[in-house]
PDB file of C-alpha atoms and ligand atoms in Angstrom:
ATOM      1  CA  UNK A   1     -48.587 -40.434 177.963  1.00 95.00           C
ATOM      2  CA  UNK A   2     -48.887 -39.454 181.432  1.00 97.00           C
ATOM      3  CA  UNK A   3     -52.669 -38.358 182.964  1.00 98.00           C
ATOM      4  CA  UNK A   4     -53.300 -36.209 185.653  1.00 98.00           C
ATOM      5  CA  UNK A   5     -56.684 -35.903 187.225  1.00 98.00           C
ATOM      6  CA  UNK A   6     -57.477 -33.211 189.670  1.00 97.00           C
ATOM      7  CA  UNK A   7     -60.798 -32.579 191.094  1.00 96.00           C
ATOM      8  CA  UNK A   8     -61.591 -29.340 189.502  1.00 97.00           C
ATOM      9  CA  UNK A   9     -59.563 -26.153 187.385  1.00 98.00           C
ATOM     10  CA  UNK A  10     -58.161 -24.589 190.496  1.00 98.00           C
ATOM     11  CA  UNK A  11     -56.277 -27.836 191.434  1.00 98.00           C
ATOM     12  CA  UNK A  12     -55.421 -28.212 187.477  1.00 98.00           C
ATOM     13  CA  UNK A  13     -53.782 -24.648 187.375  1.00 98.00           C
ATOM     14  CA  UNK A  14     -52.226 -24.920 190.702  1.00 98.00           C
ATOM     15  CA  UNK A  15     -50.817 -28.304 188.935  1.00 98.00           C
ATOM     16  CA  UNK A  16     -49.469 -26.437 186.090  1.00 98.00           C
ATOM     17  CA  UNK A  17     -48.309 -23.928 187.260  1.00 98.00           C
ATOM     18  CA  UNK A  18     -46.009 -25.782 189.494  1.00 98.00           C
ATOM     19  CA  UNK A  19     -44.769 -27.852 186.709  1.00 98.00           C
ATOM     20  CA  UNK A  20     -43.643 -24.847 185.255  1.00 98.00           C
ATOM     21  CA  UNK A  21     -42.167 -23.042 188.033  1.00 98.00           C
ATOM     22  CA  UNK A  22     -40.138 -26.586 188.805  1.00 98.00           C
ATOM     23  CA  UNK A  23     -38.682 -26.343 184.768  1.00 98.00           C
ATOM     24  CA  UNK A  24     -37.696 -23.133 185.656  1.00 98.00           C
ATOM     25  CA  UNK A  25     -36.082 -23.823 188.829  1.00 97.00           C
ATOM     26  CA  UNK A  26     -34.068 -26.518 187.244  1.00 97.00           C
ATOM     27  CA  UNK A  27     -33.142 -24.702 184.305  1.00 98.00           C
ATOM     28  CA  UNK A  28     -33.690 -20.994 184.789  1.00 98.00           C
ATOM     29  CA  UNK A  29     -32.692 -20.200 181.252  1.00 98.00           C
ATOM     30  CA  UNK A  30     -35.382 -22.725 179.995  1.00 98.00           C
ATOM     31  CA  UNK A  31     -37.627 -22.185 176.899  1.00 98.00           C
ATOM     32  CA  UNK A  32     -41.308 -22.509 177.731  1.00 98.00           C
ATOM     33  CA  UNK A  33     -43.817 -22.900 174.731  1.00 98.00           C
ATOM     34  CA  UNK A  34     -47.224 -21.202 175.922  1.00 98.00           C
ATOM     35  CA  UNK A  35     -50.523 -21.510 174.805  1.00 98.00           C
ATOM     36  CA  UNK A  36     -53.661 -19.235 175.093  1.00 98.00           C
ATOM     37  CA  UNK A  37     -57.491 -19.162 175.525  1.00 96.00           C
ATOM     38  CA  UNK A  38     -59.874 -19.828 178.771  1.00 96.00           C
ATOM     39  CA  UNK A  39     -57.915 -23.054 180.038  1.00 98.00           C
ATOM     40  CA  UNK A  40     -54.606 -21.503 180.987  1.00 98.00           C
ATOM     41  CA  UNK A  41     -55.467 -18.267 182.583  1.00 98.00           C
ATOM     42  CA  UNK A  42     -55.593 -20.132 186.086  1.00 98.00           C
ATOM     43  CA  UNK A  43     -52.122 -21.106 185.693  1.00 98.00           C
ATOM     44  CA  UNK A  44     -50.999 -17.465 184.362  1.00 98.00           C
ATOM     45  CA  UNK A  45     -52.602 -16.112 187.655  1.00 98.00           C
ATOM     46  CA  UNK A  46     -50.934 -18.437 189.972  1.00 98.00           C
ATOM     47  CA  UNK A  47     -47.611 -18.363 188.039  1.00 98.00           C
ATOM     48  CA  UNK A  48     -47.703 -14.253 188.962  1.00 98.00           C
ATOM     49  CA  UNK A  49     -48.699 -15.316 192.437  1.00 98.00           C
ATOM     50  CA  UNK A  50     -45.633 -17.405 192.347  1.00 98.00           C
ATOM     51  CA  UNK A  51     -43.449 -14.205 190.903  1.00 98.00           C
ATOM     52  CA  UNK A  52     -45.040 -11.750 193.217  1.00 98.00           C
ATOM     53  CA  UNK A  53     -44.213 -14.252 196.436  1.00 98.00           C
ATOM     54  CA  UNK A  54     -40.786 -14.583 195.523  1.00 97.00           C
ATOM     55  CA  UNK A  55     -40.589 -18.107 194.514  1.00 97.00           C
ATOM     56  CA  UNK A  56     -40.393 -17.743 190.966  1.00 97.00           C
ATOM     57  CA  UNK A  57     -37.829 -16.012 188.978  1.00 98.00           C
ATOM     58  CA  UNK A  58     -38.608 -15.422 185.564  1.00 98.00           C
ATOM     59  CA  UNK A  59     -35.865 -13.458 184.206  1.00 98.00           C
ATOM     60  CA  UNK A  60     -34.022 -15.639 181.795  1.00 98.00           C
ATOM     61  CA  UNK A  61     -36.942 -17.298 180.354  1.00 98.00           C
ATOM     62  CA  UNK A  62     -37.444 -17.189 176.418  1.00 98.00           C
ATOM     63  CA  UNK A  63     -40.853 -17.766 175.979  1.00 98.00           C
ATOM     64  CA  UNK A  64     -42.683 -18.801 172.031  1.00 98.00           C
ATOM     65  CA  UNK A  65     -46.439 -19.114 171.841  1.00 98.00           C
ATOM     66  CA  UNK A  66     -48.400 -21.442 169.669  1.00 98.00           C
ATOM     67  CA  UNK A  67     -50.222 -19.176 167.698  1.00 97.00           C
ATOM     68  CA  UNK A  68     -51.867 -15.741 166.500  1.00 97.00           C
ATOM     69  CA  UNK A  69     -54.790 -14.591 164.734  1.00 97.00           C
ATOM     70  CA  UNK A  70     -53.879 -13.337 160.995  1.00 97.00           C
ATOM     71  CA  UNK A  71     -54.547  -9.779 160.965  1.00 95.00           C
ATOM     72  CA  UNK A  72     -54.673  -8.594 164.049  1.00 94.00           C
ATOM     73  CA  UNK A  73     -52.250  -6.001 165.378  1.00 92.00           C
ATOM     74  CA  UNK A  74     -50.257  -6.338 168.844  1.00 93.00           C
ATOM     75  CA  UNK A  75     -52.059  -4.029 170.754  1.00 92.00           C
ATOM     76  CA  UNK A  76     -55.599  -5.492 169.113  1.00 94.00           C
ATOM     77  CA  UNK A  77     -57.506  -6.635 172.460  1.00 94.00           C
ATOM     78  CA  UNK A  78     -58.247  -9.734 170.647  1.00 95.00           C
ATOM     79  CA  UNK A  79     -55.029 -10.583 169.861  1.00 97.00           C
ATOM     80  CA  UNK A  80     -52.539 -13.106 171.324  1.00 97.00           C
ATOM     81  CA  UNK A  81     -50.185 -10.663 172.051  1.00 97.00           C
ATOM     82  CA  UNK A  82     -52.660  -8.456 173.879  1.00 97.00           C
ATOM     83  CA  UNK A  83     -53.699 -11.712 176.095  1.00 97.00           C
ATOM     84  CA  UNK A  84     -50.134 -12.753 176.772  1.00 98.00           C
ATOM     85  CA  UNK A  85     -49.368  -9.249 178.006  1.00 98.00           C
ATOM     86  CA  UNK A  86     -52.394  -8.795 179.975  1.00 98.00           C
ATOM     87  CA  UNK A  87     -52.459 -12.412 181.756  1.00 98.00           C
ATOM     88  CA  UNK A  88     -48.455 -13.019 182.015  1.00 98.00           C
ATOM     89  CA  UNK A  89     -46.380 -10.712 180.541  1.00 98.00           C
ATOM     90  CA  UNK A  90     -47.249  -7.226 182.229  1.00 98.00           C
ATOM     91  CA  UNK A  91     -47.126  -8.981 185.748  1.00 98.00           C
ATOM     92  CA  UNK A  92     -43.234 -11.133 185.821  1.00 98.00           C
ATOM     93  CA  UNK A  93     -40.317 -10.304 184.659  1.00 98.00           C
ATOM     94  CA  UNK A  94     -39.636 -12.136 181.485  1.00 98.00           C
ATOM     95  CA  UNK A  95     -37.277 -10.071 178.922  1.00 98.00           C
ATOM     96  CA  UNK A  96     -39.410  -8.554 176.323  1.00 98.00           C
ATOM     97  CA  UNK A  97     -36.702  -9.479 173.940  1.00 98.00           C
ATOM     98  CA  UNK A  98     -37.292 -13.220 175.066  1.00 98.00           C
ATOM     99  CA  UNK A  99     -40.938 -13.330 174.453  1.00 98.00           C
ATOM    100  CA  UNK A 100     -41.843 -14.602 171.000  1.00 98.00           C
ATOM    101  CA  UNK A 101     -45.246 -14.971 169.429  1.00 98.00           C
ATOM    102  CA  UNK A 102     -46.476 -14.825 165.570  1.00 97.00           C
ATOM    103  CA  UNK A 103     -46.582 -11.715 164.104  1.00 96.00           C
ATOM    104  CA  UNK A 104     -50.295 -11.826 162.736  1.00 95.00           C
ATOM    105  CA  UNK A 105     -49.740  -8.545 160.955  1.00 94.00           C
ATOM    106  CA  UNK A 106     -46.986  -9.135 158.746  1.00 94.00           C
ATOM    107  CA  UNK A 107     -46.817  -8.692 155.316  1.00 92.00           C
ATOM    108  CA  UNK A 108     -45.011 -11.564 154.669  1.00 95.00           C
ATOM    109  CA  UNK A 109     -46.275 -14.660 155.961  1.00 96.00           C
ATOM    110  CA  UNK A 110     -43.883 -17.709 154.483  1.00 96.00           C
ATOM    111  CA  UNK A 111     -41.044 -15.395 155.533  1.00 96.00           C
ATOM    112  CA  UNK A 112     -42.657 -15.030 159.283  1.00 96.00           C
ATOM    113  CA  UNK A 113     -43.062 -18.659 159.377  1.00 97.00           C
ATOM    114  CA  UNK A 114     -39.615 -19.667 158.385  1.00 97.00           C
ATOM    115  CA  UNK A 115     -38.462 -17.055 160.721  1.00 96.00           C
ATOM    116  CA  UNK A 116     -40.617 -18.196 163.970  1.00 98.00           C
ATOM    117  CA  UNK A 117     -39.279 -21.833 163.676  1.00 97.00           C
ATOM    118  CA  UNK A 118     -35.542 -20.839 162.855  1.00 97.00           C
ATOM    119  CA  UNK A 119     -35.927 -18.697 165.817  1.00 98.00           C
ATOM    120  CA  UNK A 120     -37.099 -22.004 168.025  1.00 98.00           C
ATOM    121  CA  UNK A 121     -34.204 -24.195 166.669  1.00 97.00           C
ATOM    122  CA  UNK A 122     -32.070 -20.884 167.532  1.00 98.00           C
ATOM    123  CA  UNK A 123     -32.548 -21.138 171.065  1.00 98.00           C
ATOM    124  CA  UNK A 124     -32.309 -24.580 171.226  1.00 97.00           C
ATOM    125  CA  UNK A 125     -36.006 -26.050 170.767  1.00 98.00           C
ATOM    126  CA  UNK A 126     -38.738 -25.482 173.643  1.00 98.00           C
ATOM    127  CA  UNK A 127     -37.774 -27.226 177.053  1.00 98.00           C
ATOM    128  CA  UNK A 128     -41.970 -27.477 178.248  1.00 98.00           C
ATOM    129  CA  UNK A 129     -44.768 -27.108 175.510  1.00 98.00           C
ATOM    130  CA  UNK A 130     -48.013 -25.940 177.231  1.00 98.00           C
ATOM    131  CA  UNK A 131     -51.485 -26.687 174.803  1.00 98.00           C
ATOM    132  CA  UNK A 132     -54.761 -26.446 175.404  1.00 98.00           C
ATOM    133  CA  UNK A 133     -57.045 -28.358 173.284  1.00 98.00           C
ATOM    134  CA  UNK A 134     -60.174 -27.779 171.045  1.00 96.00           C
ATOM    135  CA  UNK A 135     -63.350 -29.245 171.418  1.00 95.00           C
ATOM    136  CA  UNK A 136     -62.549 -30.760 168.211  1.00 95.00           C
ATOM    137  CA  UNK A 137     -59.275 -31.729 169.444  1.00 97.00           C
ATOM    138  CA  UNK A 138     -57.069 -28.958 167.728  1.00 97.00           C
ATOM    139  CA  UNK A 139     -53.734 -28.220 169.360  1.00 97.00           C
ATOM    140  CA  UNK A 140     -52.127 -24.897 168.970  1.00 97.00           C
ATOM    141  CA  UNK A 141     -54.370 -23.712 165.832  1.00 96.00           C
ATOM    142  CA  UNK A 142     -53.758 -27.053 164.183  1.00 96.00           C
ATOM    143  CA  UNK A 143     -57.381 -27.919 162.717  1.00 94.00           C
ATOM    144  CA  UNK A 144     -58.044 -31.470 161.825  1.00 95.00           C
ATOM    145  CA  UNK A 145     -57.572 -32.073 158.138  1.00 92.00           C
ATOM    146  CA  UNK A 146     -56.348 -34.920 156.109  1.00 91.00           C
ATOM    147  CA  UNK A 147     -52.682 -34.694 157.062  1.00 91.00           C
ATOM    148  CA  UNK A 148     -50.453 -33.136 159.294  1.00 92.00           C
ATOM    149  CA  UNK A 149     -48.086 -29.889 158.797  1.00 90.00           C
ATOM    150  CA  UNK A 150     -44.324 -29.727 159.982  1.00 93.00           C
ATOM    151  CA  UNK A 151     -43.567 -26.059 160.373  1.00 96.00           C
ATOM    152  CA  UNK A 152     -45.361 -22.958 161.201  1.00 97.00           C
ATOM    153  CA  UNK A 153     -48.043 -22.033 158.830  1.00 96.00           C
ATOM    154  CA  UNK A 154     -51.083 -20.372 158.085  1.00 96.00           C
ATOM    155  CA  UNK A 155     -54.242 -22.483 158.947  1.00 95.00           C
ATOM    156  CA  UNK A 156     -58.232 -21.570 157.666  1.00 94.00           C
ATOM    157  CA  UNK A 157     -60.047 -21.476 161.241  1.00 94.00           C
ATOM    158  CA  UNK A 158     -62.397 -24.338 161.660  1.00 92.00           C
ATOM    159  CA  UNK A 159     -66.282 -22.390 162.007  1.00 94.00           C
ATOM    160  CA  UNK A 160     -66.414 -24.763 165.293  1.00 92.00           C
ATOM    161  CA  UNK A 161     -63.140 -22.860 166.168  1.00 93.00           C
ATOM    162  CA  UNK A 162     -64.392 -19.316 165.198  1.00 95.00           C
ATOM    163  CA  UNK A 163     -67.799 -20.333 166.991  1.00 95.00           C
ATOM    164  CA  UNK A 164     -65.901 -21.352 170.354  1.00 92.00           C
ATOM    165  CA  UNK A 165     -64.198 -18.227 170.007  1.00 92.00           C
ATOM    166  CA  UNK A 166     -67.062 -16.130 169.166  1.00 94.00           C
ATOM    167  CA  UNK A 167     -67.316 -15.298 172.814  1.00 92.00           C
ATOM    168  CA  UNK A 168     -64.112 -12.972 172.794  1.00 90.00           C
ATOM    169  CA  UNK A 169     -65.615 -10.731 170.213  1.00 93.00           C
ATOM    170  CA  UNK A 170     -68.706  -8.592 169.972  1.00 93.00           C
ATOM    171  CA  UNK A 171     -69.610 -10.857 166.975  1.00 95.00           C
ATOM    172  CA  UNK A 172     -68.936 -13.873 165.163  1.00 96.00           C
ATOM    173  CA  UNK A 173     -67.993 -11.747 161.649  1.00 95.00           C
ATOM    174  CA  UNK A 174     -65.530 -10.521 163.936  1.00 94.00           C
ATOM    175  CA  UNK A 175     -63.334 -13.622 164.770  1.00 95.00           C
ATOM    176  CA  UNK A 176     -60.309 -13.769 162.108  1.00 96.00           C
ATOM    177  CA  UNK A 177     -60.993 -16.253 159.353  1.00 96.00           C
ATOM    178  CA  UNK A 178     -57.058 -17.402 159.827  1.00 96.00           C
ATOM    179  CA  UNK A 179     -54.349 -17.727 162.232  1.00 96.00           C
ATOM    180  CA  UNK A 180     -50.595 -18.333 162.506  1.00 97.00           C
ATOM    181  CA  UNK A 181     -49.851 -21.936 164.251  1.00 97.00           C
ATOM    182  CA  UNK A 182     -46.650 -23.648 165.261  1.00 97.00           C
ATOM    183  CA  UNK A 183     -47.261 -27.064 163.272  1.00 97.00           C
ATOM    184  CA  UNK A 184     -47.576 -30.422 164.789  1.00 97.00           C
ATOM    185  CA  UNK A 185     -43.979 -31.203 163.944  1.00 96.00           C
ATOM    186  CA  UNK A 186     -42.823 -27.943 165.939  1.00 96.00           C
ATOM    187  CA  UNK A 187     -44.918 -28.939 168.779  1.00 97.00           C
ATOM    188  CA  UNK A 188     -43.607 -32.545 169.043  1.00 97.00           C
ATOM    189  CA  UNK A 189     -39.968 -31.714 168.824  1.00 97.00           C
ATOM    190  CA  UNK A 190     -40.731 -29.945 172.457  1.00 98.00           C
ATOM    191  CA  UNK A 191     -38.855 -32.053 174.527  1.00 98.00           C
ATOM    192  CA  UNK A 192     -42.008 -31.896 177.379  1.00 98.00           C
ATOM    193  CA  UNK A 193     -45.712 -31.427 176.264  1.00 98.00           C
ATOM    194  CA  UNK A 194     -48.087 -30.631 179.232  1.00 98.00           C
ATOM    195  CA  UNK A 195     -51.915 -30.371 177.874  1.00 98.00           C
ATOM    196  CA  UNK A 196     -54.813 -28.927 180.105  1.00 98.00           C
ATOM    197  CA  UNK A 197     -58.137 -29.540 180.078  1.00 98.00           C
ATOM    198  CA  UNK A 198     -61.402 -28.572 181.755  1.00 98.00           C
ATOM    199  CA  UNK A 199     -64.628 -29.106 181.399  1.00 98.00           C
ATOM    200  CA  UNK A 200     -67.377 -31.742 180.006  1.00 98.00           C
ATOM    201  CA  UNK A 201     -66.938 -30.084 176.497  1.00 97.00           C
ATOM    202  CA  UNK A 202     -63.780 -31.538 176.403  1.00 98.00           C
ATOM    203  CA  UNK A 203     -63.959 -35.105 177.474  1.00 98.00           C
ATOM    204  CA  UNK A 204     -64.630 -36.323 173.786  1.00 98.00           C
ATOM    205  CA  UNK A 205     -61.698 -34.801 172.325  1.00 98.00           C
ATOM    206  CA  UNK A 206     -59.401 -36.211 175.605  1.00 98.00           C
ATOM    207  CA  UNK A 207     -60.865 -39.307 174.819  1.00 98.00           C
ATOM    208  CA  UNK A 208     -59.747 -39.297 171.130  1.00 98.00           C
ATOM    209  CA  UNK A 209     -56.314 -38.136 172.276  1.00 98.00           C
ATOM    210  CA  UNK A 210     -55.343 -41.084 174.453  1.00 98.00           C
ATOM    211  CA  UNK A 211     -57.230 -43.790 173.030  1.00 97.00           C
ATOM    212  CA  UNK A 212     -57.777 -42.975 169.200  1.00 96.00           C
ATOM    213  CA  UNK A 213     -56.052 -43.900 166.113  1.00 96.00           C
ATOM    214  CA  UNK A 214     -53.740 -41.193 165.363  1.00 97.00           C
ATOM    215  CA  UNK A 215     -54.980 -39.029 162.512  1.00 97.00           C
ATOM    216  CA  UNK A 216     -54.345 -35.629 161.625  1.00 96.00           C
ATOM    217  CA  UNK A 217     -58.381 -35.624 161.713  1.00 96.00           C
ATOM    218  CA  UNK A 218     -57.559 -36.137 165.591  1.00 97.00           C
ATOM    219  CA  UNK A 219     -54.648 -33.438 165.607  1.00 97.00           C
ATOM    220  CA  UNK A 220     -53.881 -34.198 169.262  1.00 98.00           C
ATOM    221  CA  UNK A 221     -53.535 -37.837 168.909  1.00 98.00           C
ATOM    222  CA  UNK A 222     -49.902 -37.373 167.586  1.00 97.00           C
ATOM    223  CA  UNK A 223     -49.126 -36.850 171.133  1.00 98.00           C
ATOM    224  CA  UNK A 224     -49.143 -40.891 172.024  1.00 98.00           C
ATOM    225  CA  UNK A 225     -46.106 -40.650 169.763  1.00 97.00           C
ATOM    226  CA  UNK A 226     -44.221 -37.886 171.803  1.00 98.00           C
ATOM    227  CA  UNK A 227     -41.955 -39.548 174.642  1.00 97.00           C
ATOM    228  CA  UNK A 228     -42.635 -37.512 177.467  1.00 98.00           C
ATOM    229  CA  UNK A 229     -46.481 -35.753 177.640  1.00 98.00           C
ATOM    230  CA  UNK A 230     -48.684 -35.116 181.019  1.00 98.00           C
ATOM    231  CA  UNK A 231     -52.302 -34.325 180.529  1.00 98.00           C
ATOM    232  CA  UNK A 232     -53.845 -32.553 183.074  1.00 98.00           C
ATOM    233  CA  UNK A 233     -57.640 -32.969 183.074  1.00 98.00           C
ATOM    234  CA  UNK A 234     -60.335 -31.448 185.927  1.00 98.00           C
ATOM    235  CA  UNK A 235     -62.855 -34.215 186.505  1.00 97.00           C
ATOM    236  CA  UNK A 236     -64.918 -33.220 183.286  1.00 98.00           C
ATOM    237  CA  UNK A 237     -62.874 -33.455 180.795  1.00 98.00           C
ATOM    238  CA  UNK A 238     -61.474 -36.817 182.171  1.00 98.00           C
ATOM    239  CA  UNK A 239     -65.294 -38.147 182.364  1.00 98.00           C
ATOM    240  CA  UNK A 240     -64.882 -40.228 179.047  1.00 98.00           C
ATOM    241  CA  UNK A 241     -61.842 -42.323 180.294  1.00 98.00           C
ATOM    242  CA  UNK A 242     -61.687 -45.065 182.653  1.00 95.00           C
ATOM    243  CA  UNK A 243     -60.001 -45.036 186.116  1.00 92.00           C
ATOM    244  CA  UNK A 244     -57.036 -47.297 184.681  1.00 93.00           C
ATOM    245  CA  UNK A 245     -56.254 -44.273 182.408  1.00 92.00           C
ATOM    246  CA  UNK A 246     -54.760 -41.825 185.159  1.00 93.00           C
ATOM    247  CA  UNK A 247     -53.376 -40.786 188.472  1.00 87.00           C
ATOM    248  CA  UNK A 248     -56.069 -39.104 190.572  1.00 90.00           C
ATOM    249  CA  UNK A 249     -54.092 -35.998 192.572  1.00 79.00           C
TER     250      UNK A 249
HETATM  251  P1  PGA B 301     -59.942 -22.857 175.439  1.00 59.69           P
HETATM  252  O1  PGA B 301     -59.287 -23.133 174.018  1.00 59.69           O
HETATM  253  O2  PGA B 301     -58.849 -22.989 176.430  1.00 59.69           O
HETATM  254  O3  PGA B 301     -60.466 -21.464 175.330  1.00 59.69           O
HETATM  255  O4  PGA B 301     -61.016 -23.888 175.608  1.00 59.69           O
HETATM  256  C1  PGA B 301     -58.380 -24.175 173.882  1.00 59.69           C
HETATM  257  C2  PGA B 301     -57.953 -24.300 172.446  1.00 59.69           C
HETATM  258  O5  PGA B 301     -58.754 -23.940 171.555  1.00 59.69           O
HETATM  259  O6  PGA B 301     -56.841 -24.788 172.202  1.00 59.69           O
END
């Protein structure tokens, strides 16, 4: 595992965002896995800086994201599909018959599930994973529980989760009970992870992740096992880890 430390989020989504654009320039038809929440907007904005200067073409990129709320409709402005559109999607020029996310308003969930990983093993599996992370070290919408899941499935929402995301609805009734989430096995076939994180709430949970015992009751501590994963942490969330850790940028 591989970790970044930049001195604050602007420097972390400048950092990721470059990452991705070099995947892309090496391998313009790549497959990027792509997360949501607070922690990658900075990235989203520069990556459509990047498109709108010219120096990132977007066009043959099939995109999957990790996850979406049960129950809400696309054009929901809760949703995951609503965010993906409004931070990435409506501003480059990715094929909208490339972009991929749950559908969190079927009516047949096992079938969806199936569908969404056949679909990722269709295209070859995802080239660079992006995550976030929980405070209570979730990845994708994987909450910690006694073991881990494979495929993508349907996952009970954490109240820490639906309290975090509280703040992206008018109340907490409001947040979805349950959500649609690649499973740890789909995210570690990615051949690249890259996880961001900012912030002090986060440095317990980046702690756990590099130095814990791995245990689905850690969900991100799988990642010591994947071969090739970069953290990228602000200052904050790297406070809980010692210099020796990382590579200060
Ligand atoms: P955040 O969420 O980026 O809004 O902190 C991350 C996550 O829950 O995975």
């Amino acid at each position: 595992m591989r970790i970044l430390v930049c001195k604050d989020y602007d420097e972390m989504s400048q950092k990721a965002a470059q990452m991705i654009s070099s995947q892309v320039m090496l391998k313009p038809d790549c497959v990027l896995g792509l997360a949501t929440g607070s922690t990658p907007i900075g990235m989203y904005k520069k990556l459509v800086q990047m498109y709108q200067e010219k120096m990132i073409d977007l066009s043959e990129v099939t995109t999957f994201n990790l996850d979406e709320y049960l129950g809400l409709s696309k054009d929901n402005e809760q949703s995951y599909h609503y965010f993906m559109q409004n931070h990435l999607f409506d501003h480059v020029n990715v094929k909208p018959r490339r972009i991929h996310i749950p559908n969190g308003n079927t009516e047949n969930v096992d079938d969806e599930c199936n569908f969404y990983d056949q679909l990722i093993a269709k295209s070859n599996g995802i080239d660079i994973q992006v995550l976030g992370i929980g405070n209570n070290a979730h990845i994708g919408f994987n909450e910690p529980q006694i073991s881990f899941e494979k495929g993508t499935h349907v996952v009970e929402l954490d109240d820490s989760t639906r309290e975090a995301n509280a703040r992206f609805f008018e109340t907490l009734d409001e947040v979805p009970k349950q959500a649609i989430t690649m499973g740890t096995g789909t995210i570690l076939k990615s051949r690249k992870i890259m996880l961001l994180a900012s912030g002090r709430a986060k440095a317990k949970a980046i702690y756990d992740t590099v130095h814990g015992h791995v245990s689905p009751e850690v969900p991100s501590s799988i990642l010591q096992f994947h071969p090739d994963t970069v953290l990228i942490l602000d200052e904050e969330a790297a406070s809980l880890l010692s210099e020796k850790d990382y590579k200060r940028l």
